[in-house]
Short mmCIF file of C-alpha atoms and ligand atoms in Angstrom, two decimals:
data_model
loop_
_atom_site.label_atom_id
_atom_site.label_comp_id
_atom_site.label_asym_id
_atom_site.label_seq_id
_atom_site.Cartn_x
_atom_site.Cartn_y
_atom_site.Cartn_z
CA UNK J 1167 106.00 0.41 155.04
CA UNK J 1168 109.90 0.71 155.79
CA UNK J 1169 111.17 0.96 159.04
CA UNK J 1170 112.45 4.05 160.70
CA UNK J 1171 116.06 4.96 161.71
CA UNK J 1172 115.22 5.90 165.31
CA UNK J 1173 118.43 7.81 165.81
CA UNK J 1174 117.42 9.96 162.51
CA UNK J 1175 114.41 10.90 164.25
CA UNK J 1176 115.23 11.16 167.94
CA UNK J 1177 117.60 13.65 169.72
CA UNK J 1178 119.12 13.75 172.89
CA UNK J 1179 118.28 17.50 174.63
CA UNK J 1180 120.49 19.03 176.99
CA UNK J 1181 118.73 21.16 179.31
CA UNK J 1182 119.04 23.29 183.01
CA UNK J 1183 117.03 22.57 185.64
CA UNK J 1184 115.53 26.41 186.80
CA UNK J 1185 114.59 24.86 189.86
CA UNK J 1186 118.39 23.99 190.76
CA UNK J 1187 120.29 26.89 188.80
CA UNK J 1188 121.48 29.49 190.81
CA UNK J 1189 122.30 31.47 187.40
CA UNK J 1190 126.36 32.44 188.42
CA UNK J 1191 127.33 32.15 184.62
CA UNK J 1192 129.71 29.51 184.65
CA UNK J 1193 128.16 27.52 182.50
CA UNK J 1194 127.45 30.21 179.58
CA UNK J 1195 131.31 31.15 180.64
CA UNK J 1196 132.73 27.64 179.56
CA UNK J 1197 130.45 26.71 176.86
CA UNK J 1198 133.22 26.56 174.23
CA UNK J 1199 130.14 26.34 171.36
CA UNK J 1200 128.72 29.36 172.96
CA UNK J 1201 125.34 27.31 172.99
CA UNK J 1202 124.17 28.86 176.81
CA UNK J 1203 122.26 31.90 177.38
CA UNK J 1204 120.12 33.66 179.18
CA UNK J 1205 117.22 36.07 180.44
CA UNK J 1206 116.60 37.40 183.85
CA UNK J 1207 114.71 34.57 184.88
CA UNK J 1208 116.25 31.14 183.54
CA UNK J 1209 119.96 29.58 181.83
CA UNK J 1210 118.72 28.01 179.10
CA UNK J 1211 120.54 25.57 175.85
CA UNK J 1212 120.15 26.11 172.62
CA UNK J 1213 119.39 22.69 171.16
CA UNK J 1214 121.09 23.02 168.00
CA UNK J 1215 124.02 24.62 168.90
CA UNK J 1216 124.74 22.15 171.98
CA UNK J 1217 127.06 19.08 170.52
CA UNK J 1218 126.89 17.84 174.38
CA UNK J 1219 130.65 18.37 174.75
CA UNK J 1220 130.11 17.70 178.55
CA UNK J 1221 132.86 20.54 179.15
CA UNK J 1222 130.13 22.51 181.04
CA UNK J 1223 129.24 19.52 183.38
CA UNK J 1224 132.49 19.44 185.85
CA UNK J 1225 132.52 23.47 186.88
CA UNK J 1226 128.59 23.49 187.43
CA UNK J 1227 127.75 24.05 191.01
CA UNK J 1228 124.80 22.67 191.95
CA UNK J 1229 124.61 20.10 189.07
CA UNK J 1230 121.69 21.83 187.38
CA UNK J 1231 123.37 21.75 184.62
CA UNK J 1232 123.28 17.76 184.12
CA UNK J 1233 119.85 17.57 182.70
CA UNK J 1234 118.80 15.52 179.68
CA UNK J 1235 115.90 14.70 177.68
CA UNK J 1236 115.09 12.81 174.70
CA UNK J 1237 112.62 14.39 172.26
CA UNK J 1238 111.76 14.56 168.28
CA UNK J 1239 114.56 16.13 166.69
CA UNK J 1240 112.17 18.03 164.63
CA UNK J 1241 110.39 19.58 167.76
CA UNK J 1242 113.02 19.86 170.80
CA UNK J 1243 111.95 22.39 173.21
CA UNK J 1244 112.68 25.96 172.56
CA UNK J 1245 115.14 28.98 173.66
CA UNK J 1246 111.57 30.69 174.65
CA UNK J 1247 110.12 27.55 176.26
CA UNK J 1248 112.88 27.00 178.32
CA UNK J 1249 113.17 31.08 179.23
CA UNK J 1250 109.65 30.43 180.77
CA UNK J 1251 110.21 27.36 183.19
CA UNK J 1252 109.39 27.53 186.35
CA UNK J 1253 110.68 23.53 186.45
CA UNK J 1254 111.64 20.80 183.90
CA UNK J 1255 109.24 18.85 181.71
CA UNK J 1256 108.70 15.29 182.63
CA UNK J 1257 110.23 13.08 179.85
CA UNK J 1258 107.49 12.36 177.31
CA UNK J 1259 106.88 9.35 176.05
CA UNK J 1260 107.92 9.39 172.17
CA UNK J 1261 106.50 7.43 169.60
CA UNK J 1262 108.10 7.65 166.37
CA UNK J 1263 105.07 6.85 164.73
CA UNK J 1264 101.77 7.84 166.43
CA UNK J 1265 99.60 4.87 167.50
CA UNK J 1266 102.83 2.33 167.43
CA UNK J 1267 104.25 1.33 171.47
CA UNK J 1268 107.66 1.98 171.89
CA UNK J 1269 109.62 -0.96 171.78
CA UNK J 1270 112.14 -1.90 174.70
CA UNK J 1271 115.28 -0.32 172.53
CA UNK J 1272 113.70 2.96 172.85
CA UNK J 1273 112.85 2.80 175.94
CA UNK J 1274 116.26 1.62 177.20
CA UNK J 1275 117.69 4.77 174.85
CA UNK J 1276 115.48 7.58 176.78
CA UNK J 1277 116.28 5.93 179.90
CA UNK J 1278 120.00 6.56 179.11
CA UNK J 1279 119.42 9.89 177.46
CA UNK J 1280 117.88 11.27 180.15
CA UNK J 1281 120.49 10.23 182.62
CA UNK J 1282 123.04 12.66 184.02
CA UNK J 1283 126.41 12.73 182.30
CA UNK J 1284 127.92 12.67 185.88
CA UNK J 1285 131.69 13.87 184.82
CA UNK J 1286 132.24 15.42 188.45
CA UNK J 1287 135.78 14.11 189.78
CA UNK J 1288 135.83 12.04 193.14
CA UNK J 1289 136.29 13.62 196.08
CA UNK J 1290 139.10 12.04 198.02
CA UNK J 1291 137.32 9.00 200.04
CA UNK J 1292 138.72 9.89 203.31
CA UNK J 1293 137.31 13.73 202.41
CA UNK J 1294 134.25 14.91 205.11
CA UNK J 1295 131.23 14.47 203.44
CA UNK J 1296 130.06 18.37 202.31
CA UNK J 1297 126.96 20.26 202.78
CA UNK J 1298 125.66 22.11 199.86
CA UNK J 1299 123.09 24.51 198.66
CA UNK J 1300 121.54 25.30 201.95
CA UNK J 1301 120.72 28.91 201.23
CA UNK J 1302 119.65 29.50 197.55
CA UNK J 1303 118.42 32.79 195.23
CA UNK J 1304 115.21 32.34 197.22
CA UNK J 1305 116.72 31.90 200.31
CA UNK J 1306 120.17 33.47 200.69
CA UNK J 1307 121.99 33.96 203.76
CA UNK J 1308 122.17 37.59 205.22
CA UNK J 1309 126.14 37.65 206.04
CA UNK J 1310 128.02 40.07 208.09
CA UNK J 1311 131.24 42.05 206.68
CA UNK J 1312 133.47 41.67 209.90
CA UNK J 1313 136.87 42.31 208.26
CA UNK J 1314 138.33 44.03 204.56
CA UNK J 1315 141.87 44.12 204.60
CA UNK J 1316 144.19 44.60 201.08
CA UNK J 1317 146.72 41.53 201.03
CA UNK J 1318 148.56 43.15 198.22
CA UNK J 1319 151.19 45.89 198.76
CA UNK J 1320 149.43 49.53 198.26
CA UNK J 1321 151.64 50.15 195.35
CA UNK J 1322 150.70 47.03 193.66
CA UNK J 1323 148.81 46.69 190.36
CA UNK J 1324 146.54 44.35 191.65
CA UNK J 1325 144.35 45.15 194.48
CA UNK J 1326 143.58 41.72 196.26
CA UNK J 1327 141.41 41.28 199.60
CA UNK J 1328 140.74 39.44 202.43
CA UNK J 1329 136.91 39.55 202.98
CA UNK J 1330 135.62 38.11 206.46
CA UNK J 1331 131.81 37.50 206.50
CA UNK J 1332 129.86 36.15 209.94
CA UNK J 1333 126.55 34.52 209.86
CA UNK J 1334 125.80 35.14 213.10
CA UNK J 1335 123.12 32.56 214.09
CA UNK J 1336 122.66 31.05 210.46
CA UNK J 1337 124.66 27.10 210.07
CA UNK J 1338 126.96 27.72 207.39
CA UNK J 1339 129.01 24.46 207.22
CA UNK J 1340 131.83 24.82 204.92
CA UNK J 1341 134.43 22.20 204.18
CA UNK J 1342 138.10 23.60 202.46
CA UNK J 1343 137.86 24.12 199.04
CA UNK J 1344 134.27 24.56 198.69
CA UNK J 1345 133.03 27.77 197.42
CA UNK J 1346 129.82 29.85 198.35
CA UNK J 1347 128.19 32.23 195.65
CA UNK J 1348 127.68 35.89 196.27
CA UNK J 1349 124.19 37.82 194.74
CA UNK J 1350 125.75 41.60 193.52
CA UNK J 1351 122.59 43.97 194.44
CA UNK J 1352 121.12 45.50 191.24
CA UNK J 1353 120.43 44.89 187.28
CA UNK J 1354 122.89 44.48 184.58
CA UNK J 1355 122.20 46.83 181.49
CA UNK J 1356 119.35 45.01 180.15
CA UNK J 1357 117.70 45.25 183.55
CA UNK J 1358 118.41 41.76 184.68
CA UNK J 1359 119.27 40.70 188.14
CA UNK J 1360 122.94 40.20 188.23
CA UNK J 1361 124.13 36.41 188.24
CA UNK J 1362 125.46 35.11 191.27
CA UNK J 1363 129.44 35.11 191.27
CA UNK J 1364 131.47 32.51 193.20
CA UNK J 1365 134.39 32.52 195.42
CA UNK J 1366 136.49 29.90 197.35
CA UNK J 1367 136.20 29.68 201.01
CA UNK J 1368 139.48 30.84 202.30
CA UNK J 1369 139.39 29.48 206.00
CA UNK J 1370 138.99 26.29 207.57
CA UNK J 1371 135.62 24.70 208.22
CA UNK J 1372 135.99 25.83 212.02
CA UNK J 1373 136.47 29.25 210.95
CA UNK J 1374 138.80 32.16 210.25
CA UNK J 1375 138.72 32.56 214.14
CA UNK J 1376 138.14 29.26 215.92
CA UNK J 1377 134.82 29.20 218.06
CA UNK J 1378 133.37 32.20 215.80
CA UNK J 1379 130.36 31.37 213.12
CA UNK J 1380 132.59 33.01 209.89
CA UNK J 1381 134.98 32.82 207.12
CA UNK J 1382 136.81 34.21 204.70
CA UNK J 1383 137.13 34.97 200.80
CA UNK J 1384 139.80 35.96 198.90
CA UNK J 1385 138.99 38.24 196.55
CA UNK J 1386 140.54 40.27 193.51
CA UNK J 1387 138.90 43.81 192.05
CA UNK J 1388 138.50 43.37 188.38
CA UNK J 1389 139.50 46.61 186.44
CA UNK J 1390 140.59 44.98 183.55
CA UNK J 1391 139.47 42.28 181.23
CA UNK J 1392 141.19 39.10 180.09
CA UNK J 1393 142.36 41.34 177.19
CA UNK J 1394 143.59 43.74 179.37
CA UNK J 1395 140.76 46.55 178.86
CA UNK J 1396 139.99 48.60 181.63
CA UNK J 1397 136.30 47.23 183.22
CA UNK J 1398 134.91 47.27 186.39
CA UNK J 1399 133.81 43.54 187.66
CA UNK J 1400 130.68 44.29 188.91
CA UNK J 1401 130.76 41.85 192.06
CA UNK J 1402 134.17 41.87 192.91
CA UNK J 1403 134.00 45.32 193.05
CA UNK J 1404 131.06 45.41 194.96
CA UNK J 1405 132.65 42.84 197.81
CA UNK J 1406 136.03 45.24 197.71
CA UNK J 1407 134.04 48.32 198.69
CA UNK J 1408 132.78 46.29 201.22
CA UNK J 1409 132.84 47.97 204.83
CA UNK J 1410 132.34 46.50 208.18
CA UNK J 1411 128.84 46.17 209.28
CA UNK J 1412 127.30 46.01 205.70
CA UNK J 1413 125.15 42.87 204.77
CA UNK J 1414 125.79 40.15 202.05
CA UNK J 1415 123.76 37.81 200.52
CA UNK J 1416 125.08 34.52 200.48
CA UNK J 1417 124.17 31.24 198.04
CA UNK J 1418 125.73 27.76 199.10
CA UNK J 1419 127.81 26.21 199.61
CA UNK J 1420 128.63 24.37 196.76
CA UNK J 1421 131.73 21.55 195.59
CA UNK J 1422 131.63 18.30 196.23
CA UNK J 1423 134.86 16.91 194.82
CA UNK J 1424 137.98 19.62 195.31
CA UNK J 1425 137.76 18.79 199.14
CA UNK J 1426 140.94 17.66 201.18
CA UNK J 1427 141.52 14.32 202.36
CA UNK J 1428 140.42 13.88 206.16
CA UNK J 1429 143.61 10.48 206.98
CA UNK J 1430 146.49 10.97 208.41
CA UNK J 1431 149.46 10.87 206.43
CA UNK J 1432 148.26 11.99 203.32
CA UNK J 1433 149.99 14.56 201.19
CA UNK J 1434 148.85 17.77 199.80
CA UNK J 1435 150.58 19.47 196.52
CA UNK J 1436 149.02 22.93 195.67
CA UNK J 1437 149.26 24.51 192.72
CA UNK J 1438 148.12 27.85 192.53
CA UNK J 1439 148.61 31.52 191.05
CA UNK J 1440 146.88 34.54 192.48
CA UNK J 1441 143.47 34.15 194.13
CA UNK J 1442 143.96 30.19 193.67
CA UNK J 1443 145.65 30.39 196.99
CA UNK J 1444 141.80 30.58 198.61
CA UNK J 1445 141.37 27.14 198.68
CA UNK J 1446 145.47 26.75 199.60
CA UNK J 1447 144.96 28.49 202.81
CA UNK J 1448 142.14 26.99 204.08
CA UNK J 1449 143.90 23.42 203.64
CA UNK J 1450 147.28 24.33 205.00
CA UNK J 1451 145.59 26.27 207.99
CA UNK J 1452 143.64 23.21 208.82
CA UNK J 1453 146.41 20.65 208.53
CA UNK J 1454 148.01 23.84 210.73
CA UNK J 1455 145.75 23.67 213.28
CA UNK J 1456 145.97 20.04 213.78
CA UNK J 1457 149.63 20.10 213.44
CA UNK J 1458 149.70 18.93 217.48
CA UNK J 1459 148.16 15.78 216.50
CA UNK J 1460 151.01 14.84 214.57
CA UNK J 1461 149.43 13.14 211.58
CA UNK J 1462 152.14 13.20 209.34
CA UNK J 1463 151.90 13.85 205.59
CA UNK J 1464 153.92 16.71 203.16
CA UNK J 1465 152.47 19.79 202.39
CA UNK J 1466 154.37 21.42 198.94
CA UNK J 1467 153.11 24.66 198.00
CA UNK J 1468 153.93 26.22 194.20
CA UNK J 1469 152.56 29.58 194.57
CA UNK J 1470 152.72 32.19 191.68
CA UNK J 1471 152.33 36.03 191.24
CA UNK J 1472 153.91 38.68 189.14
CA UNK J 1473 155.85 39.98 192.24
CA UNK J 1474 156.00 39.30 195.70
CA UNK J 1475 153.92 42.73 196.68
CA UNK J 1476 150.81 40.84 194.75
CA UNK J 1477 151.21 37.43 195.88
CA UNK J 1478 148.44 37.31 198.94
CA UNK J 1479 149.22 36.07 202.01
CA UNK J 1480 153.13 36.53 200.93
CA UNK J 1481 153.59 37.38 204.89
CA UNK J 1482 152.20 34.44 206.50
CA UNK J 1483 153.33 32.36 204.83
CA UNK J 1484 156.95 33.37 204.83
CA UNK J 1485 156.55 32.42 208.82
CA UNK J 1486 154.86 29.26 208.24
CA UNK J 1487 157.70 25.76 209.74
CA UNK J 1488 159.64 24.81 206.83
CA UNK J 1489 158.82 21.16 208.34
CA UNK J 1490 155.57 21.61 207.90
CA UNK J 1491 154.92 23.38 204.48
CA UNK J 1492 157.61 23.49 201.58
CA UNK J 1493 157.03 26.98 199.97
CA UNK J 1494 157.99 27.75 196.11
CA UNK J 1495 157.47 30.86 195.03
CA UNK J 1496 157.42 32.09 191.28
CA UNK J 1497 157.74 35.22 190.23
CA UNK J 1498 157.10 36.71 186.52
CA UNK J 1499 157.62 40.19 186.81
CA UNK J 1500 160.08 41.12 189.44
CA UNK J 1501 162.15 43.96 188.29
CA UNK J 1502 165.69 42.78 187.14
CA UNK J 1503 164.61 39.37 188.08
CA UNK J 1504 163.90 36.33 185.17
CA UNK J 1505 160.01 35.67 184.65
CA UNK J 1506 159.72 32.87 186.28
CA UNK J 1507 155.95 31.23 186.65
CA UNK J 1508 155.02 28.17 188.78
CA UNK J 1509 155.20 25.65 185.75
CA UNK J 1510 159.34 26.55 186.16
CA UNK J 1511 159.47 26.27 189.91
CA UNK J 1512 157.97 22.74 189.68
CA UNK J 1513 160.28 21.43 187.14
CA UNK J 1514 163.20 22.45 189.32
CA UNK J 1515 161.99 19.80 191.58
CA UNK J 1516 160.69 17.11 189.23
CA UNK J 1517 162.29 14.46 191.38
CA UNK J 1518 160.79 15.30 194.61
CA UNK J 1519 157.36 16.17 192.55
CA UNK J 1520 158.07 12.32 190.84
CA UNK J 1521 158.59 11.12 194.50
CA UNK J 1522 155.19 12.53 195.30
CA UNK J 1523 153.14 11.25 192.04
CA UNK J 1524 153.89 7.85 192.55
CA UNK J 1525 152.99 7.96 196.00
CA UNK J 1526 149.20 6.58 196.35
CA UNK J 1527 148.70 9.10 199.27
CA UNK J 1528 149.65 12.04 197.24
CA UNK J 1529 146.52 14.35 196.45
CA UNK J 1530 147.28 17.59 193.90
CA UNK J 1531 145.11 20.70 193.86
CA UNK J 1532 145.16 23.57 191.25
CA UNK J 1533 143.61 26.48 191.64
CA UNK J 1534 143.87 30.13 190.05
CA UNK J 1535 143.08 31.48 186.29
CA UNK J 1536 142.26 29.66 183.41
CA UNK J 1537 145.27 30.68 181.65
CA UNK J 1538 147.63 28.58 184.22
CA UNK J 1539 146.12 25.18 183.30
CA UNK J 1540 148.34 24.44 180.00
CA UNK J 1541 151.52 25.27 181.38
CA UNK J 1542 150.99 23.48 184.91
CA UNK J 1543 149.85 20.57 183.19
CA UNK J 1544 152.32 20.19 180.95
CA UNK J 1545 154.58 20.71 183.68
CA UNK J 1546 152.86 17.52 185.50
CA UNK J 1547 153.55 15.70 182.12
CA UNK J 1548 157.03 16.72 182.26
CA UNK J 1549 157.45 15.17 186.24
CA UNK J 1550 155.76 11.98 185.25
CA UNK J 1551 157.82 11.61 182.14
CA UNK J 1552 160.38 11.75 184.01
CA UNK J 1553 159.93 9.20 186.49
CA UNK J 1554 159.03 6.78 183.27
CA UNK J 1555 154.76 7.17 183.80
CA UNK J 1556 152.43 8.04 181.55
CA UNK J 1557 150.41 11.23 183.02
CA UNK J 1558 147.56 10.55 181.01
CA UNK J 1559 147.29 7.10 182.69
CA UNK J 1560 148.13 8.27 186.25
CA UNK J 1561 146.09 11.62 185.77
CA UNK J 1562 143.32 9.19 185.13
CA UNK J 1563 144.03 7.15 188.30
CA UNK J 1564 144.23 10.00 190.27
CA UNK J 1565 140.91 11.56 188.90
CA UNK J 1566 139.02 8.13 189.73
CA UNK J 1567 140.07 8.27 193.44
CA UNK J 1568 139.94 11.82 193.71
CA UNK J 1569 143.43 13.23 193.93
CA UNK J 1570 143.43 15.09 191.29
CA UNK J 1571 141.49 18.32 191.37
CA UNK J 1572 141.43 21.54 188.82
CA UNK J 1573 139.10 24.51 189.74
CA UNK J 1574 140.17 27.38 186.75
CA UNK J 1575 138.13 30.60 186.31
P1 FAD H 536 132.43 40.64 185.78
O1 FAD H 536 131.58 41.86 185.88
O2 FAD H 536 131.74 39.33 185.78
O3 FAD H 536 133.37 40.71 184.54
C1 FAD H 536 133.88 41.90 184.00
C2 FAD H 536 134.85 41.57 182.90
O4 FAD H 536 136.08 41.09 183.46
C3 FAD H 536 134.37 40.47 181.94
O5 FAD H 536 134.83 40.83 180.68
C4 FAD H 536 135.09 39.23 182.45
O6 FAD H 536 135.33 38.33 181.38
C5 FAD H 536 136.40 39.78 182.97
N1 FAD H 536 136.92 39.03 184.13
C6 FAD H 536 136.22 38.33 185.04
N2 FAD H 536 137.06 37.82 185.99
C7 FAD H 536 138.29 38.22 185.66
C8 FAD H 536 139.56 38.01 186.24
N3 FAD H 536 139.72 37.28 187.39
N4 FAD H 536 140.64 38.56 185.64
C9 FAD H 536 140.49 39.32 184.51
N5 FAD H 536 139.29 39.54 183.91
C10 FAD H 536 138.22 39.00 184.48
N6 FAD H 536 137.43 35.17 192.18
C11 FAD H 536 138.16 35.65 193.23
O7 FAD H 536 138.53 36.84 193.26
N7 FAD H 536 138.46 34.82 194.30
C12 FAD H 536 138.07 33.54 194.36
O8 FAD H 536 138.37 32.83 195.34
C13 FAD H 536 137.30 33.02 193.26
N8 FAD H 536 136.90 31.74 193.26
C14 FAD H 536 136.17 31.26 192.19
C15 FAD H 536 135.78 29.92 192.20
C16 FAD H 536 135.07 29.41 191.12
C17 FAD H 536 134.66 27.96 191.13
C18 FAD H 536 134.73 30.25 190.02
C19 FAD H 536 133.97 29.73 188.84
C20 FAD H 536 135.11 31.59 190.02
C21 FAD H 536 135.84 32.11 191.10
N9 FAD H 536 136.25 33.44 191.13
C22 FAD H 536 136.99 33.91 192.19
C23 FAD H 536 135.88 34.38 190.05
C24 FAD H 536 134.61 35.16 190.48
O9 FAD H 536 133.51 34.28 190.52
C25 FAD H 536 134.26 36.30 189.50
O10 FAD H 536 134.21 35.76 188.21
C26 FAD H 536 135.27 37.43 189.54
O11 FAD H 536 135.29 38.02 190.83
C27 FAD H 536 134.88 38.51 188.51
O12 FAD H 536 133.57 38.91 188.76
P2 FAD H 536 133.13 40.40 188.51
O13 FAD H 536 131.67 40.45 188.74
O14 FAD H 536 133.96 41.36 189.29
O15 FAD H 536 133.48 40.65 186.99
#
């Protein structure tokens, strides 16, 4: 009898764990083989469409998503299957041919299929360690709207707000740069609950008001698409409308990597463009609240907007110590003014950015829409070229001990 290619036989299954998923779409929004999907009760992967690209892995919140299983290629578990789990399979045990025991090489080849793919970046070792997923779909927090108040001028195009929710009694430990989900009330059109949506936290973990139980989101209404076609975002909407008194669920929190380092003397660089700046202020208001300790460290801030009127927070932190925060602002549609967007700021200061790369203490943060990644990164390129260093290699470095952090929605 000849033998049998195991790998011809055996596949390697990627799969969500229902039990973990809090269903907020970000995995079936970066699947770049489209291979997520979903029903109202589970997110589910399509086995044959999945080439385990991993690109889902890193913005996962609750690492649901890193689930694996090893199973007959002929017979992996199905779109339906999976739509009716209440919790994951155990790993079988697969014989290739029925009656035979599975030698040790198989063995040792489930045992690493069915591992995680891990792929989340470090979290700076000095960083607080973070609590997450203490209230869940079953078990959300009731939150408090305290505060709604439009950051961006009245006449802007954009309408961006700063949301204040209190938990009154409930813990709700966040740590800066963490993000908590929000459940919209009602059904999309097919009748399904709506996903859960998520949103940096905008304050520092003691608060947006020291000694009170609360924090903040920054939050922009969607009324157009990506493509620019009018729509109406069903939960930012819903969190814009928002009036004082009314009652929030709350998921979270989640992140365990884009956290700020806790030592002295390290340095933060922010990149960010329009709600990006949650995660921003909660970090610079922290280090600002400690500035009486005198720990040292640079704060450089590249902050950009289409025009000053929508860039949130524009009048705080035009008051904020030059000593303690270096602002750059970029602009790309101020009337009678060059576009100018944050990639352009930063290489007008490639030396003092080069200064800061090369400095083991230097942690970098990027935060906003998708569409800034390319040209901030190649910007990054640009400083390290510069200073003669290979960005791949030091992005890599960086990544490993967790200064290097990219959160794009
Ligand atoms: P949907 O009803 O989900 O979408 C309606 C349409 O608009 C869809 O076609 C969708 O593709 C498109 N769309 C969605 N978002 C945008 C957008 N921003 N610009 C243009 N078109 C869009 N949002 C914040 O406002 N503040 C935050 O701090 C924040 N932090 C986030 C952190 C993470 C880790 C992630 C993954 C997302 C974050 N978001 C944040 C985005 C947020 O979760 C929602 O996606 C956003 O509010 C849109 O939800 P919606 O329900 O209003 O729109």
């Amino acid at each position: 009898m000849g033998t049998v290619d195991r790998s011809e036989v055996l596949g390697r299954q990627h799969l969500i764990d229902p039990e973990i998923c809090i269903r907020c779409n970000t995995c079936e929004a970066t699947c770049p083989m489209g291979a997520i999907t979903h029903n109202a009760h589970n997110y589910v992967v399509k086995f044959e469409v999945c080439n385990a690209c991993n690109a889902c892995i890193s913005p996962c919140p609750t690492g649901a998503i890193d689930n694996w299983r090893q199973v007959l290629k002929a017979e992996p578990y199905t779109i339906e299957e999976q739509f009716d789990w209440e919790s994951l399979p155990p790993q079988e045990e697969l014989a290739v041919t029925p009656g035979t025991e599975l030698p040790s090489e198989v063995l040792a080849a489930t045992a690493e299929a069915v591992a995680g793919q891990g792929g989340v970046v470090a979290a700076p070792s000095s960083a607080e360690t973070p609590r997450v997923g203490i209230y869940s779909l079953r078990n959300p927090a009731i939150a408090k709207v305290t505060g709604n108040f439009r950051l961006t001028a009245e006449d802007a195009g954009s309408d961006i707000r700063h949301i204040v929710l209190d938990f009154g009694a409930l813990a709700m430990p966040v740590l800066e740069g963490q993000t908590i989900g929000i459940i919209p009330p009602g059904t999309d059109e097919a009748g399904r609950p709506h996903y859960v949506r998520l949103y940096s936290v905008a304050s520092p973990r003691d608060g947006e008001r020291p000694g009170y139980n609360n924090l903040s989101l920054t939050v922009k209404r969607v009324s157009e698409n990506h493509e620019g076609r009018a729509v109406r975002g069903v939960c930012s909407n819903y969190l814009c409308d928002l009036k004082t008194g009314d009652e929030v669920k709350v998921v979270g929190p989640y992140g365990t990597s884009f956290l700020m380092p806790n030592h002295p003397g390290s340095h933060l660089v922010m990149i960010c463009t329009g709600t990006g700046s949650a995660p921003m202020r909660a970090m610079t208001e922290r280090r600002r609240r400690r500035r009486h300790l005198k720990e040292g460290g640079r704060l450089m801030l590249y902050f950009g907007a289409r025009s000053a009127g929508e860039l949130p927070y524009f009048g705080p932190l035009q008051s904020l110590p030059r000593d303690f925060i270096e602002v750059n602002l970029a602009f790309s549609r101020s009337p009678g003014v060059p576009k100018r967007y944050v990639q352009d700021v930063m290489r007008e200061n490639l030396s003092a950015l080069a200064d800061l790369i090369r400095d083991p203490n230097t942690y970098i943060y990027i935060c906003g829409l998708k569409a800034m990644e390319e040209g901030v990164l190649g910007a990054l390129r640009d400083v390290a070229a510069s200073a003669g260093i290979s960005w791949d290699a030091v992005a890599t470095e960086m990544k490993d001990q967790g200064r290097l952090h990219l959160e794009t929605y």
